[in-house]
């Protein structure tokens, strides 16, 4: 792993981003922002899963009007996502949000940009410049022939220059393409040109499995190189799954960890218990766990405990039975139907958390 790139630090509400802060986990609500109850319900679920910053779309005035209630009820900082309309940006900034996602080059004229920037500055709100491969300006597309990494970087630098000229420095940038090689190349290139913190993501990544693979590779490659200050996994799915995948990426790279890590075998001809069912149930039940713990669920006693020696606690299936083990050492035998309850009871005792 490369050391973390030295980025400037900004604050999204109380949450630090960049400048040596832990890589932050973000997501975005897919509820109707005009419905504060539904949006707050989803924010609550995201928060419980480990989301640290949440974004909501603000497509119209009614959505902006719902922001005060959403911000007041949210346990995590809320960022307003605005396209083009500077009046919505001003309304959002005055509604208790902790940041704006808006591209200054798209607001329409210097006076409007200045109004939004002054409002954000007076309230200490950061602005995220979000360049997507689909939003690159026409002249850049003509020059580069496509939304190439160079075109995306140039677009980002244009937006950044507008804010620089207004002495506004609380900025982060995202450069998202649905092509992970372009995404990685774009962030790498931009990293040579600015110390602004980066929000990483692969846009329109897709359904759960392909989306997870693309996000893990795109975000993971960059984090491995020390690039990236906050991440958002995009999936065509419940955003709670985005947060879970984000934490799994951070954990796999030993950057951050939270809750239980489940190590389980793929099963083979030696397995004589319903291991898939056991894993699914344990995974569900351990979701609220806060303590960091490694839990192994292995198909057989022949190889299971040995293969999962690194786990803090685990079970391995036998012939319609299971054994409970800790750090590779057998603790006791249990009936197959008690494998889940015995494992959960042991984890509850070890962590002091109720499951
Ligand atoms: Fe097969 Fe046992 Fe290894 Fe699972 S732990 S893959 S059941 S040998």
Coordinates of C-alpha atoms and ligand atoms in Angstrom, one line a residue:
X1 CA 0.0 0.0 0.0
X2 CA 1.3 3.5 -0.8
X3 CA 1.2 6.1 1.9
X4 CA -1.9 8.4 1.8
X5 CA -1.7 11.3 -0.6
X6 CA -1.4 14.5 1.3
X7 CA -4.7 16.3 0.7
X8 CA -6.0 19.4 2.4
X9 CA -8.5 18.8 5.1
X10 CA -12.1 19.9 5.0
X11 CA -15.1 19.4 7.3
X12 CA -18.5 18.2 6.4
X13 CA -20.4 19.1 9.5
X14 CA -18.3 17.6 12.3
X15 CA -16.8 14.9 10.0
X16 CA -13.3 15.6 8.8
X17 CA -12.4 14.6 5.2
X18 CA -8.8 14.4 3.9
X19 CA -5.6 15.6 5.5
X20 CA -5.0 12.4 7.3
X21 CA -8.6 11.7 8.4
X22 CA -9.9 8.1 8.0
X23 CA -11.4 7.4 4.6
X24 CA -15.1 8.3 5.0
X25 CA -18.1 6.2 4.0
X26 CA -20.9 8.0 2.1
X27 CA -24.1 7.1 0.4
X28 CA -27.0 8.8 -1.2
X29 CA -30.7 8.4 -0.4
X30 CA -33.0 7.2 -3.2
X31 CA -36.2 8.2 -1.4
X32 CA -38.2 11.3 -2.5
X33 CA -36.5 14.2 -0.7
X34 CA -39.9 15.9 -0.5
X35 CA -40.9 13.2 1.9
X36 CA -38.8 13.9 5.0
X37 CA -40.2 10.9 7.0
X38 CA -39.2 8.4 4.3
X39 CA -35.8 10.1 3.8
X40 CA -35.1 10.2 7.5
X41 CA -36.1 6.5 7.7
X42 CA -33.5 5.6 5.1
X43 CA -30.9 7.9 6.6
X44 CA -31.4 6.0 9.9
X45 CA -30.8 2.7 8.2
X46 CA -27.7 4.0 6.4
X47 CA -26.3 5.4 9.7
X48 CA -26.9 2.0 11.4
X49 CA -24.9 0.4 8.6
X50 CA -22.0 2.8 9.1
X51 CA -22.7 5.6 6.7
X52 CA -20.9 8.8 7.9
X53 CA -22.1 11.4 5.3
X54 CA -25.3 11.2 3.3
X55 CA -26.4 13.0 0.2
X56 CA -29.9 13.8 -0.9
X57 CA -31.1 15.1 -4.3
X58 CA -32.6 18.5 -4.4
X59 CA -34.4 18.6 -7.7
X60 CA -37.0 21.4 -6.9
X61 CA -38.2 23.9 -4.4
X62 CA -40.4 21.4 -2.5
X63 CA -37.3 19.2 -2.0
X64 CA -35.4 22.3 -0.7
X65 CA -38.3 23.0 1.7
X66 CA -38.0 19.6 3.2
X67 CA -34.3 20.0 4.0
X68 CA -34.6 21.7 7.4
X69 CA -36.6 18.8 8.8
X70 CA -34.3 16.3 7.2
X71 CA -31.1 18.0 8.5
X72 CA -32.6 18.5 12.0
X73 CA -33.5 14.8 12.2
X74 CA -30.4 13.3 10.6
X75 CA -27.7 11.7 12.9
X76 CA -25.1 12.3 10.1
X77 CA -24.2 15.4 8.0
X78 CA -26.5 15.9 5.0
X79 CA -25.2 17.1 1.6
X80 CA -27.5 18.7 -0.9
X81 CA -27.1 17.5 -4.5
X82 CA -28.0 20.3 -6.9
X83 CA -27.8 20.6 -10.6
X84 CA -27.7 24.0 -12.3
X85 CA -30.2 26.0 -10.2
X86 CA -28.4 28.5 -8.0
X87 CA -31.6 29.4 -6.1
X88 CA -31.9 25.8 -4.9
X89 CA -28.3 25.9 -3.8
X90 CA -28.9 29.1 -1.8
X91 CA -32.1 27.6 -0.3
X92 CA -30.3 24.4 0.6
X93 CA -27.3 26.3 2.1
X94 CA -29.8 28.1 4.4
X95 CA -31.5 24.9 5.4
X96 CA -29.0 23.3 7.7
X97 CA -27.1 21.1 5.2
X98 CA -23.4 20.4 5.9
X99 CA -22.3 20.7 2.3
X100 CA -23.3 21.3 -1.3
X101 CA -22.6 19.2 -4.4
X102 CA -22.8 21.6 -7.3
X103 CA -20.6 22.4 -10.2
X104 CA -19.8 26.1 -10.2
X105 CA -19.3 26.1 -14.0
X106 CA -22.9 25.0 -14.5
X107 CA -24.7 27.5 -12.4
X108 CA -24.9 30.2 -15.1
X109 CA -22.8 33.4 -14.7
X110 CA -20.4 34.9 -12.2
X111 CA -22.9 36.7 -10.0
X112 CA -24.8 33.5 -9.4
X113 CA -21.6 31.6 -8.6
X114 CA -20.5 34.4 -6.3
X115 CA -23.8 34.3 -4.4
X116 CA -23.6 30.6 -3.8
X117 CA -20.0 30.6 -2.8
X118 CA -20.5 33.5 -0.4
X119 CA -23.4 31.8 1.2
X120 CA -21.5 28.5 1.5
X121 CA -18.4 30.4 2.9
X122 CA -20.4 32.3 5.5
X123 CA -21.8 29.0 6.8
X124 CA -18.6 27.0 6.6
X125 CA -20.1 24.6 4.0
X126 CA -17.8 22.7 1.7
X127 CA -18.6 22.3 -2.0
X128 CA -18.1 19.1 -3.9
X129 CA -17.3 19.5 -7.6
X130 CA -18.7 16.4 -9.2
X131 CA -17.4 15.7 -12.7
X132 CA -19.1 12.7 -14.4
X133 CA -18.1 11.3 -17.8
X134 CA -21.6 12.4 -19.0
X135 CA -21.2 16.0 -17.8
X136 CA -17.9 16.9 -19.5
X137 CA -18.3 20.2 -21.5
X138 CA -18.9 20.1 -25.2
X139 CA -15.6 21.8 -26.2
X140 CA -13.6 19.4 -24.1
X141 CA -15.4 16.4 -25.7
X142 CA -14.6 17.9 -29.2
X143 CA -11.0 18.4 -28.2
X144 CA -10.4 15.0 -26.7
X145 CA -12.9 13.1 -28.8
X146 CA -14.5 11.5 -25.8
X147 CA -14.9 12.0 -22.0
X148 CA -11.3 10.8 -21.5
X149 CA -9.5 11.1 -18.2
X150 CA -7.7 14.2 -19.5
X151 CA -11.1 15.8 -20.4
X152 CA -12.5 15.0 -17.0
X153 CA -9.5 16.4 -15.2
X154 CA -9.6 19.6 -17.3
X155 CA -13.3 20.0 -16.6
X156 CA -12.6 19.6 -12.8
X157 CA -9.8 22.1 -13.0
X158 CA -12.1 24.6 -14.7
X159 CA -14.6 24.4 -11.9
X160 CA -11.9 24.5 -9.3
X161 CA -10.4 27.6 -10.8
X162 CA -13.7 29.4 -10.5
X163 CA -13.7 28.7 -6.7
X164 CA -10.0 29.4 -6.3
X165 CA -10.6 32.9 -7.8
X166 CA -13.2 33.5 -5.2
X167 CA -10.7 32.3 -2.5
X168 CA -13.0 29.4 -1.7
X169 CA -10.9 26.4 -0.5
X170 CA -13.4 24.1 1.2
X171 CA -13.6 21.9 -1.8
X172 CA -13.6 18.2 -2.7
X173 CA -13.7 16.7 -6.1
X174 CA -15.1 13.5 -7.7
X175 CA -14.3 12.3 -11.2
X176 CA -16.7 9.5 -12.0
X177 CA -16.9 7.4 -15.1
X178 CA -18.6 4.0 -15.4
X179 CA -15.3 2.8 -16.9
X180 CA -13.0 1.9 -14.0
X181 CA -9.8 2.3 -16.0
X182 CA -10.8 5.9 -17.0
X183 CA -11.9 6.6 -13.4
X184 CA -8.5 5.4 -12.0
X185 CA -6.5 7.3 -14.7
X186 CA -8.5 10.5 -14.1
X187 CA -7.9 10.5 -10.3
X188 CA -4.3 9.6 -10.7
X189 CA -3.8 12.5 -13.1
X190 CA -5.7 15.0 -10.9
X191 CA -3.7 13.9 -7.9
X192 CA -0.6 15.4 -9.6
X193 CA -2.3 18.8 -10.0
X194 CA -4.1 19.7 -6.7
X195 CA -4.2 18.9 -3.0
X196 CA -8.0 19.0 -2.9
X197 CA -9.5 15.9 -1.2
X198 CA -11.1 13.3 -3.4
X199 CA -14.4 11.7 -3.2
X200 CA -14.1 8.3 -5.0
X201 CA -16.7 6.4 -6.8
X202 CA -17.5 4.5 -10.0
X203 CA -20.7 5.9 -11.4
X204 CA -23.6 3.7 -12.7
X205 CA -21.7 0.7 -11.5
X206 CA -24.7 -1.6 -12.0
X207 CA -26.5 -4.3 -10.0
X208 CA -25.1 -5.9 -6.9
X209 CA -22.5 -8.3 -8.2
X210 CA -21.1 -6.4 -11.2
X211 CA -21.5 -3.1 -9.3
X212 CA -19.6 -4.5 -6.3
X213 CA -16.8 -5.8 -8.5
X214 CA -16.4 -2.6 -10.4
X215 CA -16.5 -0.4 -7.3
X216 CA -14.1 -2.6 -5.4
X217 CA -11.6 -2.5 -8.2
X218 CA -12.0 1.1 -9.1
X219 CA -12.0 2.4 -5.6
X220 CA -9.7 -0.3 -4.3
X221 CA -7.0 0.4 -6.9
X222 CA -6.9 4.1 -6.0
X223 CA -7.0 3.5 -2.2
X224 CA -4.1 1.1 -2.6
X225 CA -2.2 3.9 -4.2
X226 CA -3.0 6.2 -1.3
X227 CA -5.6 8.2 -3.3
X228 CA -9.0 8.9 -1.9
X229 CA -10.5 10.6 1.1
X230 CA -14.1 9.6 1.1
X231 CA -15.9 6.9 -0.9
X232 CA -19.3 6.2 -2.3
X233 CA -20.2 2.8 -3.8
X234 CA -23.0 3.2 -6.4
X235 CA -25.3 0.2 -6.8
X236 CA -28.7 -0.2 -8.4
X237 CA -29.9 -1.4 -5.1
X238 CA -30.9 -0.4 -1.5
X239 CA -28.2 2.1 -0.6
X240 CA -27.6 0.2 2.7
X241 CA -25.8 -2.4 0.5
X242 CA -23.6 0.4 -0.8
X243 CA -22.5 1.1 2.7
X244 CA -21.8 -2.5 3.4
X245 CA -19.7 -2.9 0.3
X246 CA -17.8 0.3 1.1
X247 CA -16.9 -1.0 4.5
X248 CA -15.8 -4.4 3.0
X249 CA -13.5 -2.5 0.6
X250 CA -12.0 -0.5 3.5
X251 CA -11.6 -3.7 5.6
X252 CA -10.0 -5.7 2.8
X253 CA -7.4 -3.0 2.4
X254 CA -6.8 -2.9 6.2
X255 CA -7.8 0.8 6.2
X256 CA -10.7 0.6 8.5
X257 CA -12.9 -2.0 10.1
X258 CA -16.3 -2.2 11.7
X259 CA -18.4 -5.1 13.1
X260 CA -17.9 -8.8 12.2
X261 CA -15.9 -10.1 9.4
X262 CA -17.2 -13.5 8.3
X263 CA -14.8 -16.0 6.9
X264 CA -16.6 -19.0 5.4
X265 CA -15.6 -21.8 3.1
X266 CA -17.2 -22.4 -0.3
X267 CA -18.1 -26.0 0.9
X268 CA -17.2 -29.1 -1.0
X269 CA -18.0 -32.8 -0.9
X270 CA -16.9 -33.1 2.7
X271 CA -19.6 -30.7 4.0
X272 CA -22.6 -32.4 5.7
X273 CA -24.5 -29.5 7.1
X274 CA -26.6 -26.7 5.5
X275 CA -23.6 -24.2 5.6
X276 CA -25.2 -21.7 3.2
X277 CA -28.2 -21.4 5.5
X278 CA -26.0 -21.0 8.6
X279 CA -23.8 -18.3 7.0
X280 CA -26.8 -16.4 5.8
X281 CA -28.5 -16.4 9.2
X282 CA -25.3 -15.5 11.1
X283 CA -24.5 -12.7 8.6
X284 CA -28.0 -11.2 9.1
X285 CA -27.8 -11.5 12.9
X286 CA -24.3 -10.0 13.1
X287 CA -25.1 -6.9 11.1
X288 CA -25.8 -4.6 14.1
X289 CA -22.6 -5.7 15.8
X290 CA -20.1 -2.8 16.5
X291 CA -17.2 -4.7 17.9
X292 CA -14.5 -5.8 15.4
X293 CA -14.4 -9.6 15.4
X294 CA -13.5 -12.4 12.9
X295 CA -16.0 -15.1 12.7
X296 CA -15.4 -18.4 10.8
X297 CA -18.1 -20.6 9.5
X298 CA -16.6 -23.7 7.9
X299 CA -18.1 -26.7 6.3
X300 CA -16.2 -29.5 8.0
X301 CA -14.0 -30.3 11.0
X302 CA -11.4 -32.0 8.8
X303 CA -10.0 -28.7 7.5
X304 CA -12.3 -26.0 9.0
X305 CA -10.7 -25.0 12.3
X306 CA -7.2 -25.2 10.9
X307 CA -8.1 -23.2 7.8
X308 CA -9.8 -20.6 10.0
X309 CA -7.1 -20.4 12.6
X310 CA -7.0 -16.6 12.3
X311 CA -10.6 -16.2 13.3
X312 CA -11.5 -15.2 16.9
X313 CA -14.4 -17.7 17.0
X314 CA -16.1 -20.0 14.6
X315 CA -18.1 -23.2 14.0
X316 CA -17.3 -26.1 11.7
X317 CA -19.8 -28.7 10.5
X318 CA -19.5 -32.4 11.2
X319 CA -21.9 -35.2 10.5
X320 CA -25.1 -33.5 11.4
X321 CA -23.2 -31.8 14.2
X322 CA -21.0 -28.8 14.6
X323 CA -18.0 -27.9 16.7
X324 CA -17.3 -24.5 18.2
X325 CA -13.7 -23.3 18.1
X326 CA -11.7 -20.3 19.1
X327 CA -8.4 -19.3 17.5
X328 CA -8.3 -22.7 15.8
X329 CA -8.8 -24.7 19.1
X330 CA -12.0 -26.8 19.6
X331 CA -14.1 -25.5 22.5
X332 CA -17.1 -28.0 22.3
X333 CA -19.4 -30.0 20.2
X334 CA -23.0 -28.8 19.4
X335 CA -26.0 -30.2 17.5
X336 CA -26.3 -29.0 13.9
X337 CA -29.5 -27.1 14.8
X338 CA -27.6 -25.3 17.6
X339 CA -24.7 -24.1 15.5
X340 CA -26.1 -20.6 15.0
X341 CA -27.3 -20.0 18.5
X342 CA -24.1 -21.4 20.1
X343 CA -21.9 -19.2 17.9
X344 CA -24.0 -16.1 18.5
X345 CA -24.1 -16.7 22.3
X346 CA -20.3 -17.0 22.3
X347 CA -19.9 -13.8 20.2
X348 CA -22.3 -12.0 22.6
X349 CA -20.2 -13.1 25.6
X350 CA -16.9 -12.1 23.9
X351 CA -18.1 -8.7 22.7
X352 CA -20.5 -7.8 25.5
X353 CA -23.1 -6.8 22.8
X354 CA -26.6 -8.2 22.7
X355 CA -27.4 -10.0 19.5
Ligands
LIG1 FE1 -14.5 -28.5 2.1 FE2 -14.2 -28.5 4.7 FE3 -12.6 -26.9 3.2 FE4 -15.2 -26.4 3.6 S1 -13.6 -26.4 5.2 S2 -14.1 -26.3 1.6 S3 -16.1 -28.4 3.6 S4 -12.6 -29.1 3.2

